[in-house]
Amino acid sequence: MDANFEAKLARNENIEPKDWMPDIYRKHLIRQVSQHAHSEIIGMLPEGNWITRAPSLRAKMVLIAKVQDEGGHGLYLYTAAESLNISREELLEQLHTGKAKYSSIFNYPTLTWADIGAIGWLVDGAAIMNQVMLQRTSYGPYARAMVRICKEESFHQRQGYEITCKLAAGTKEQKEMAQDALNRFWWPTLMMFGPPDAASSNSENAIKWKIKRESNDQLRQRFVNQTVPQAELIGLTIPDKNLEWNEAKKGYDFSDPDWKEFNNVIHGNGPCNRERLGARVKAHENGRWVREAAIAYAEKRKQKAAAYQ
Amino acid sequence: MTKQEALFNYCLRLADTSLILAQRNAEWCGHGPFLEEDLALTNLSLDLIGQANSIYQYAAQVEGKARNEDDLAYHRSEREFLNTLIAEQSNGDYAKTILRQFFCDTFDFYFYAELVKSKDETLSAIAEKSIKEITYHLRHTSSWVERLGDGTEESHTRMQDALNEIWRFTGEMFEMNEVDTILIKEGIAVDLNSIKSKWESKSKEILDRATIKIPANAFMQRGSREAKHTEHLGFILAEMQSLPRALPDAKW
Ligand SMILES: [Fe+2]
Ligand SMILES: [Fe+2]
């Protein structure tokens, strides 16, 4: 059986829910897919924060549609996680008790409208780097969810860049807003790829099992290479004094993000950790009576239908 | 009042109502009782802004003063907004939000079905497009009114409380003034008397199924036709309009 699993991986075939898989592979996937799902849902909050204040009707519609997409991604991913024999209720429980993690980027606040541009441009941009690779991940339901998700994420990235472009080409205040957002989101975005390869405990297995196909550092480098020219094009400055083109490696050299800050945010001390998790727990608690009512109503219908037979 | 002024006013009434209701529903985004319902409400909000956007564009054209849809949404004050009072009421709990939306959906369902017949081609086309969305919204909200009203004891109590709270804002949805008189004569506007009984019987049907009771002898609040609002609207606009008002020269 184990040989079969290894053989499938070797042939680059997908592992499907009914296939045998090692327990440790299943656990790793549950952790990764649910973390991804939670990130989509928590990610609705910082952007949702600006829906009521979006400065034009079009901007408002684009933002609502984006946040709605993210919720949809959460749904696909919860479904993929559920195919690994764990219920949504359990998954949410893990999130709400702090046992499950979500992307630390969403623990940063959205202070100005420019942050909505920066999130689409940088955060969705960084997410795509990871997700393009995950379209070829070894677990079938996860890979298929990622194909759908990737299409929408690249759309989000373009829309975010468009917002940033508009601001960068706008009034003095708008330009300052755009630069300030870049300054604040640049480092947390670089952290999204995870700790350096040398320090990443989960990376090795993930690559062996073909869950991940590129390392944290490789992806981070690719993101920097892609993003720097985009910033330059619209006259914004990447907030890194050490940023420099390196002809030998055909890529940029850049500074390490502050990994101490990263660890702080991961361990609950980011600027908005309490708010984000608090909002999710509150929504879940406030929604309990609604979910109970839906179940009670369905039960009553069933009994009535049975009584007629 | 000229026909043009009446038409401009009429458009604002419709667009403002959709926008303010959308703004309220959007407050739920990310905070809904469960993910599927969160998405449903967000989607509803998106449809409403789409409707508002189309109608504001037409209103701007009718007005002919080089204002655009965003000027109308972001640069008018609370004494100029013509949305219905029910649209601006606070979200409260999920029962109140759903019931508020149900009453508005029921109104829109019959209203836009009539507006399709308008001699004004633009309004007719907008109505045609909206009616599909509204049909879906109404199906969604009416099923939830029923589910929550006839669910658990708690949900029933919450739904009854919601009805007691917002029933008083349903009357003025049907109020007509000079604007309606002028435009009905032109075959443009909907005679609200003609849809009132349909609205009432649909509402009664669903509230009956939800086992909740309309409060007896309720006094009906009014004022939105003269842009006299409840205290909620000022805060909604202060939030919504803050950025374009702070940076009036900026383009977004
Ligand atoms: Fe997403
Ligand atoms: Fe996205």
XYZ file of C-alpha atoms and ligand atoms in Angstrom:
563
model
C 0.000 0.000 0.000
C 2.723 2.370 1.023
C 4.588 1.448 -2.142
C 1.520 2.327 -4.150
C 1.388 5.783 -2.565
C 5.071 6.357 -3.259
C 4.652 5.109 -6.808
C 1.787 7.481 -7.466
C 3.833 10.401 -6.192
C 6.729 9.308 -8.347
C 4.483 9.239 -11.411
C 3.151 12.706 -10.486
C -0.367 11.321 -10.107
C -2.822 12.887 -7.703
C -3.657 11.280 -4.398
C -7.456 11.156 -4.076
C -9.604 11.033 -0.896
C -10.313 7.295 -1.284
C -6.644 6.403 -1.777
C -4.574 5.115 1.077
C -2.244 7.780 2.436
C 0.151 7.864 5.368
C -1.339 9.429 8.447
C 1.408 12.001 8.599
C 0.627 13.086 5.009
C -3.048 13.455 5.901
C -2.233 15.462 9.001
C 0.149 17.708 7.140
C -2.508 18.380 4.515
C -5.269 19.061 7.014
C -2.991 21.557 8.678
C -2.013 23.255 5.435
C -5.404 23.268 3.691
C -7.298 24.420 6.754
C -4.708 27.091 7.463
C -5.219 28.243 3.916
C -9.015 28.211 4.318
C -8.809 30.145 7.585
C -6.547 32.699 5.913
C -9.155 33.339 3.232
C -11.855 33.905 5.853
C -9.771 36.025 8.194
C -8.520 37.865 5.116
C -12.082 39.081 4.506
C -11.807 41.263 7.607
C -9.042 43.780 6.838
C -10.465 44.384 3.372
C -14.073 44.261 4.524
C -13.031 47.084 6.832
C -13.069 49.444 3.815
C -16.233 48.347 1.985
C -18.433 50.964 3.603
C -15.794 53.639 2.904
C -14.688 52.755 -0.630
C -14.360 56.136 -2.358
C -16.376 55.445 -5.529
C -19.280 53.191 -6.437
C -17.095 51.242 -8.816
C -14.379 50.807 -6.187
C -17.031 49.629 -3.760
C -18.361 47.016 -6.187
C -14.888 45.753 -7.055
C -13.969 45.461 -3.393
C -17.173 43.670 -2.400
C -16.722 41.242 -5.274
C -13.146 40.615 -4.185
C -13.999 39.973 -0.569
C -16.784 37.703 -1.742
C -14.289 35.771 -3.887
C -12.086 35.274 -0.832
C -15.041 33.859 1.074
C -15.677 31.548 -1.873
C -12.041 30.397 -1.722
C -12.578 29.640 1.941
C -15.567 27.481 1.017
C -13.702 25.440 -1.618
C -10.815 24.918 0.748
C -12.971 23.882 3.694
C -14.581 21.352 1.348
C -11.140 20.069 0.310
C -10.134 19.812 3.976
C -13.376 17.994 4.806
C -12.462 15.340 2.228
C -9.608 14.419 4.596
C -12.153 13.312 7.203
C -12.487 16.334 9.404
C -15.674 18.398 9.860
C -16.054 22.129 9.296
C -17.134 22.485 12.917
C -13.838 20.909 14.070
C -11.840 23.077 11.710
C -13.518 26.236 12.999
C -13.042 25.081 16.555
C -9.303 24.793 15.868
C -9.263 28.324 14.472
C -11.277 29.810 17.315
C -9.202 28.194 20.049
C -5.983 29.349 18.405
C -4.842 25.808 17.639
C -4.932 26.395 13.888
C -2.959 29.240 12.335
C -3.788 31.585 9.496
C -1.615 33.828 7.371
C 0.039 36.385 9.636
C -0.355 39.149 7.053
C -3.987 39.611 8.052
C -2.950 40.642 11.528
C -1.863 43.987 10.121
C -4.411 46.815 10.037
C -5.821 48.483 6.917
C -5.363 52.132 7.855
C -6.011 53.921 4.589
C -7.693 53.230 1.267
C -4.232 52.715 -0.251
C -3.912 49.600 1.899
C -6.672 48.029 -0.191
C -4.520 48.609 -3.250
C -1.411 47.297 -1.494
C -3.167 44.153 -0.318
C -4.406 43.267 -3.784
C -1.127 44.102 -5.443
C 1.313 42.665 -2.889
C -0.596 40.204 -0.729
C -2.623 38.583 -3.489
C 0.510 38.805 -5.623
C 2.489 36.860 -3.033
C -0.363 34.414 -2.537
C -0.349 33.655 -6.257
C 3.340 32.662 -6.138
C 2.435 29.976 -3.642
C -0.808 29.004 -5.244
C 0.395 28.594 -8.805
C 2.734 25.972 -7.439
C -0.100 24.381 -5.471
C -2.130 23.751 -8.624
C 0.287 20.848 -9.086
C 0.168 19.742 -5.463
C -0.156 15.997 -4.958
C -3.549 15.958 -3.200
C -6.274 16.050 -5.888
C -9.050 18.060 -4.195
C -6.540 20.670 -3.020
C -4.963 20.942 -6.476
C -8.361 21.369 -8.140
C -9.471 23.987 -5.631
C -6.278 25.884 -6.359
C -6.929 25.956 -10.098
C -10.216 27.785 -9.531
C -8.724 30.031 -6.900
C -5.657 31.043 -8.925
C -7.707 32.524 -11.731
C -9.443 34.847 -9.295
C -6.308 35.722 -7.368
C -4.530 37.034 -10.437
C -7.581 39.167 -11.126
C -7.338 40.541 -7.575
C -3.663 41.259 -8.037
C -4.352 43.339 -11.143
C -7.180 45.220 -9.458
C -4.988 45.997 -6.453
C -2.215 47.234 -8.689
C -4.754 49.356 -10.551
C -5.848 51.031 -7.311
C -2.211 51.688 -6.432
C -1.488 53.057 -9.931
C -4.391 55.471 -9.667
C -3.198 56.727 -6.303
C 0.414 56.999 -7.462
C -0.756 59.122 -10.389
C -3.121 61.170 -8.238
C -2.871 64.150 -5.908
C -0.002 64.650 -3.477
C -2.043 63.128 -0.664
C -2.946 60.108 -2.759
C 0.667 59.511 -3.758
C 1.780 59.711 -0.130
C -0.948 57.294 0.829
C 0.249 54.794 -1.791
C 3.894 55.044 -0.712
C 2.951 54.712 2.935
C 0.924 51.578 2.227
C 3.846 50.065 0.332
C 6.179 50.926 3.215
C 3.943 49.183 5.720
C 2.967 46.131 3.675
C 6.290 45.351 1.997
C 7.940 43.512 4.886
C 4.899 41.607 6.115
C 4.357 40.489 2.511
C 7.892 39.101 2.280
C 7.185 37.236 5.506
C 4.185 35.544 3.871
C 6.506 33.039 2.199
C 7.465 31.718 5.598
C 10.793 31.534 7.415
C 14.064 31.085 5.507
C 14.550 27.548 4.182
C 17.257 26.847 6.739
C 14.797 27.486 9.570
C 11.597 26.003 8.141
C 10.567 22.800 9.896
C 7.707 21.795 7.601
C 9.316 22.562 4.288
C 11.304 19.376 3.805
C 8.452 16.870 4.115
C 6.159 19.100 2.079
C 8.599 18.991 -0.794
C 9.254 15.260 -0.441
C 5.496 14.568 -0.679
C 5.118 16.998 -3.541
C 2.653 19.076 -1.521
C 5.013 21.991 -2.058
C 7.221 22.148 -5.103
C 9.375 25.178 -4.405
C 11.034 26.421 -1.256
C 10.118 29.533 0.740
C 13.256 31.355 -0.347
C 12.814 30.522 -4.020
C 9.275 31.879 -3.983
C 10.265 34.970 -2.050
C 13.012 35.740 -4.581
C 10.586 35.338 -7.455
C 8.124 37.702 -5.812
C 10.748 40.406 -5.300
C 11.935 40.073 -8.888
C 8.414 40.492 -10.155
C 7.348 43.334 -7.877
C 10.273 45.747 -7.928
C 9.782 46.786 -11.588
C 6.052 47.220 -10.956
C 6.789 49.683 -8.158
C 9.372 51.535 -10.235
C 6.979 51.840 -13.137
C 4.562 53.932 -11.097
C 7.176 55.908 -9.205
C 6.974 54.184 -5.843
C 10.025 53.203 -3.824
C 10.568 49.798 -2.234
C 11.498 50.557 1.380
C 14.771 48.595 1.369
C 18.141 50.379 1.191
C 19.899 47.142 0.290
C 17.730 46.386 -2.685
C 19.978 45.971 -5.703
C 19.957 44.079 -8.986
C 22.406 41.176 -8.984
C 23.371 40.375 -12.548
C 25.064 37.111 -11.600
C 21.935 35.564 -10.129
C 19.598 37.469 -12.450
C 17.625 38.629 -9.478
C 17.500 41.286 -6.794
C 19.452 41.177 -3.584
C 17.301 42.357 -0.721
C 17.266 42.613 3.070
C 15.905 40.004 5.377
C 12.590 40.929 6.912
C 12.527 41.280 10.678
C 11.939 37.666 11.695
C 11.538 38.685 15.313
C 8.475 40.672 14.311
C 7.267 37.677 12.306
C 7.523 35.433 15.353
C 5.730 37.977 17.469
C 2.830 38.168 15.042
C 2.664 34.378 14.723
C 2.515 34.070 18.476
C -0.448 36.378 18.779
C 1.227 39.748 19.247
C 0.593 41.358 15.871
C -1.300 44.643 15.813
C -4.656 42.983 15.055
C -4.426 39.344 16.190
C -6.949 39.823 18.955
C -9.323 41.816 16.767
C -9.261 39.328 13.892
C -9.789 36.211 15.933
C -12.181 38.065 18.225
C -14.329 39.102 15.264
C -14.490 35.522 13.970
C -15.381 34.078 17.366
C -18.013 36.746 17.901
C -19.582 36.136 14.479
C -19.673 32.418 15.180
C -21.221 32.892 18.632
C -23.751 35.476 17.408
C -24.670 33.162 14.565
C -25.321 30.147 16.751
C -29.047 30.823 17.192
C -29.415 31.274 13.433
C -27.773 27.933 12.683
C -29.820 26.242 15.406
C -33.022 27.743 14.025
C -32.225 26.452 10.533
C -31.716 22.936 11.916
C -34.867 23.071 14.060
C -36.914 24.305 11.116
C -35.607 21.564 8.814
C -36.393 18.996 11.517
C -39.970 20.273 11.824
C -40.437 20.055 8.048
C -39.156 16.508 8.050
C -41.567 15.492 10.783
C -44.482 17.152 9.010
C -43.593 15.411 5.771
C -43.396 12.091 7.603
C -46.786 12.692 9.245
C -48.417 13.081 5.822
C -47.183 9.713 4.591
C -41.977 71.049 -10.833
C -40.950 70.102 -14.351
C -41.041 66.594 -15.706
C -37.243 66.581 -15.764
C -37.035 67.598 -12.102
C -39.571 64.952 -11.185
C -37.655 62.256 -13.044
C -34.387 63.268 -11.392
C -36.018 63.116 -7.977
C -37.620 59.771 -8.770
C -34.291 58.261 -9.820
C -32.615 59.483 -6.647
C -35.353 57.927 -4.545
C -34.687 54.529 -6.134
C -30.896 54.758 -6.265
C -30.523 56.138 -2.737
C -32.668 53.345 -1.335
C -30.623 50.654 -3.060
C -27.330 52.219 -2.032
C -28.174 52.754 1.625
C -29.603 49.261 1.948
C -26.478 47.862 0.289
C -24.327 49.844 2.682
C -26.190 48.364 5.651
C -25.987 44.793 4.359
C -22.292 45.214 3.598
C -21.668 45.861 7.290
C -22.246 42.121 7.749
C -19.454 41.157 5.382
C -17.100 38.843 7.253
C -19.397 38.757 10.294
C -22.332 36.645 9.081
C -23.792 33.730 11.043
C -22.029 31.220 8.790
C -19.970 31.413 5.657
C -22.628 30.581 3.055
C -24.995 33.183 4.489
C -22.215 35.729 4.762
C -21.636 35.305 1.038
C -25.336 35.466 0.206
C -25.746 38.778 1.992
C -22.573 40.189 0.458
C -23.841 39.174 -2.954
C -27.142 40.878 -2.297
C -25.276 44.008 -1.336
C -23.316 43.886 -4.569
C -26.490 43.582 -6.653
C -28.007 46.570 -4.882
C -24.983 48.783 -5.510
C -25.073 47.721 -9.146
C -28.695 48.850 -9.360
C -27.909 52.110 -7.584
C -24.979 52.732 -9.896
C -27.072 52.346 -13.064
C -29.842 54.557 -11.753
C -27.437 57.283 -10.556
C -25.830 57.303 -13.986
C -29.216 57.892 -15.528
C -30.111 60.495 -12.898
C -26.917 62.400 -13.702
C -27.823 62.341 -17.363
C -31.370 63.520 -16.648
C -30.079 66.335 -14.464
C -27.655 67.491 -17.172
C -25.369 69.421 -14.838
C -22.131 67.522 -15.487
C -22.400 65.597 -12.242
C -21.709 61.866 -12.395
C -22.931 58.881 -10.377
C -20.230 59.333 -7.737
C -21.031 63.020 -7.263
C -24.615 62.029 -6.566
C -23.662 59.285 -4.119
C -20.780 61.025 -2.354
C -21.514 64.723 -2.470
C -25.095 65.095 -1.317
C -26.096 65.605 2.313
C -28.560 63.810 4.585
C -31.211 66.419 3.778
C -30.922 65.570 0.090
C -30.976 61.787 0.281
C -34.337 60.292 -0.611
C -33.922 56.658 0.468
C -36.751 55.085 2.414
C -36.497 55.103 6.200
C -36.563 51.331 6.394
C -33.383 51.069 4.326
C -31.328 53.075 6.803
C -32.427 51.275 9.985
C -29.608 49.619 11.893
C -28.799 45.973 11.264
C -29.635 44.747 14.752
C -29.490 40.968 14.890
C -29.778 38.699 11.882
C -33.563 38.516 12.273
C -33.906 42.270 11.887
C -31.544 42.421 8.913
C -33.356 39.618 7.119
C -36.802 41.020 7.828
C -35.798 44.517 6.692
C -34.434 43.036 3.486
C -37.531 40.878 3.030
C -39.863 43.890 3.183
C -37.683 45.787 0.715
C -37.345 42.775 -1.606
C -41.104 42.266 -1.636
C -41.593 45.922 -2.486
C -38.933 45.800 -5.194
C -40.315 42.575 -6.628
C -43.690 44.127 -7.413
C -42.330 47.600 -8.064
C -39.745 46.653 -10.674
C -42.165 44.244 -12.350
C -44.358 47.302 -12.984
C -41.463 49.595 -13.847
C -40.560 47.279 -16.743
C -43.687 48.680 -18.419
C -42.494 52.284 -17.988
C -42.462 54.489 -21.077
C -39.021 55.627 -19.999
C -36.797 53.187 -21.850
C -33.813 53.499 -19.548
C -35.810 52.856 -16.393
C -37.582 49.993 -18.105
C -34.274 48.415 -19.101
C -32.817 48.809 -15.615
C -35.967 47.261 -14.153
C -35.774 44.370 -16.575
C -32.232 43.620 -15.494
C -32.948 44.071 -11.781
C -35.988 41.863 -11.628
C -33.974 38.668 -12.030
C -31.753 39.557 -9.111
C -34.677 40.671 -6.981
C -36.581 37.448 -7.602
C -33.606 35.557 -6.250
C -33.245 37.910 -3.250
C -36.893 37.552 -2.357
C -36.737 33.789 -2.500
C -33.751 33.894 -0.198
C -35.073 36.347 2.375
C -38.605 34.951 2.496
C -37.255 31.472 3.180
C -35.136 32.857 6.011
C -38.003 34.837 7.528
C -39.961 31.600 7.625
C -37.055 29.538 8.927
C -36.202 31.948 11.731
C -39.818 32.677 12.666
C -40.689 28.986 12.818
C -37.320 27.704 14.044
C -36.448 27.662 17.733
C -38.128 29.551 20.544
C -35.246 32.017 20.572
C -35.319 32.640 16.844
C -39.087 33.048 16.953
C -38.826 35.672 19.698
C -36.097 37.494 17.820
C -38.132 37.533 14.616
C -41.224 38.808 16.425
C -39.139 41.537 18.099
C -37.728 42.512 14.727
C -41.206 42.805 13.268
C -42.384 44.923 16.199
C -39.394 47.157 15.644
C -39.489 47.788 11.911
C -43.106 47.371 10.873
C -43.630 51.088 11.493
C -41.271 51.968 8.630
C -43.122 49.959 5.974
C -45.997 52.383 5.395
C -44.087 55.227 3.774
C -42.676 52.986 1.050
C -46.032 53.478 -0.692
C -46.318 57.214 -0.177
C -46.676 59.305 -3.334
C -46.228 63.012 -3.939
C -46.103 65.516 -6.811
C -43.196 63.594 -8.353
C -45.363 60.499 -8.739
C -48.347 62.451 -9.993
C -46.333 64.062 -12.773
C -44.581 60.877 -13.823
C -47.619 58.600 -13.620
C -49.369 60.959 -16.020
C -46.438 60.498 -18.404
C -46.584 56.722 -18.084
C -43.136 56.688 -16.491
C -43.682 55.995 -12.789
C -45.394 53.130 -11.022
C -48.665 53.855 -9.241
C -47.722 52.642 -5.772
C -51.386 52.105 -4.874
C -51.439 49.392 -7.481
C -48.752 47.314 -5.773
C -49.647 47.951 -2.146
C -52.167 45.147 -1.801
C -49.809 42.695 -3.484
C -47.089 43.678 -1.061
C -49.470 43.271 1.862
C -50.707 39.851 0.898
C -47.205 38.526 0.153
C -45.964 39.886 3.480
C -48.908 38.386 5.365
C -48.420 35.044 3.665
C -44.770 34.806 4.695
C -45.282 36.241 8.188
C -48.077 33.712 8.734
C -45.797 30.889 7.723
C -43.175 32.334 10.028
C -45.822 32.290 12.797
C -45.188 35.935 13.719
C -47.811 38.633 14.123
C -48.027 42.134 12.713
C -48.337 44.612 15.596
C -51.894 45.936 15.960
C -52.610 49.627 15.348
C -48.981 50.467 14.698
C -48.249 54.102 13.946
C -46.461 54.492 10.614
C -43.418 56.753 10.546
C -42.830 58.873 7.478
C -40.564 61.589 6.129
C -38.145 60.272 3.515
C -40.025 61.803 0.586
C -39.051 65.194 2.042
C -35.587 63.887 2.949
C -36.484 63.910 6.640
C -34.681 60.901 7.999
C -34.043 59.015 11.190
C -30.791 59.818 12.997
C -29.087 56.801 11.394
C -28.602 58.306 7.955
C -26.160 61.017 8.985
C -23.755 58.417 10.334
C -24.077 56.177 7.290
C -23.202 59.082 5.007
C -20.423 60.388 7.243
C -18.723 57.024 6.938
C -19.512 56.356 3.301
C -18.547 59.800 2.017
C -15.542 60.455 4.246
C -12.765 59.946 1.715
C -14.153 61.833 -1.323
C -15.152 64.661 1.010
C -11.720 64.812 2.647
C -9.934 64.860 -0.724
C -12.378 66.549 -3.106
C -9.790 66.981 -5.884
C -8.793 63.340 -5.923
C -9.942 60.836 -8.527
C -10.434 57.234 -7.441
Fe -8.227 34.107 -1.939
Fe -7.493 37.189 -3.439
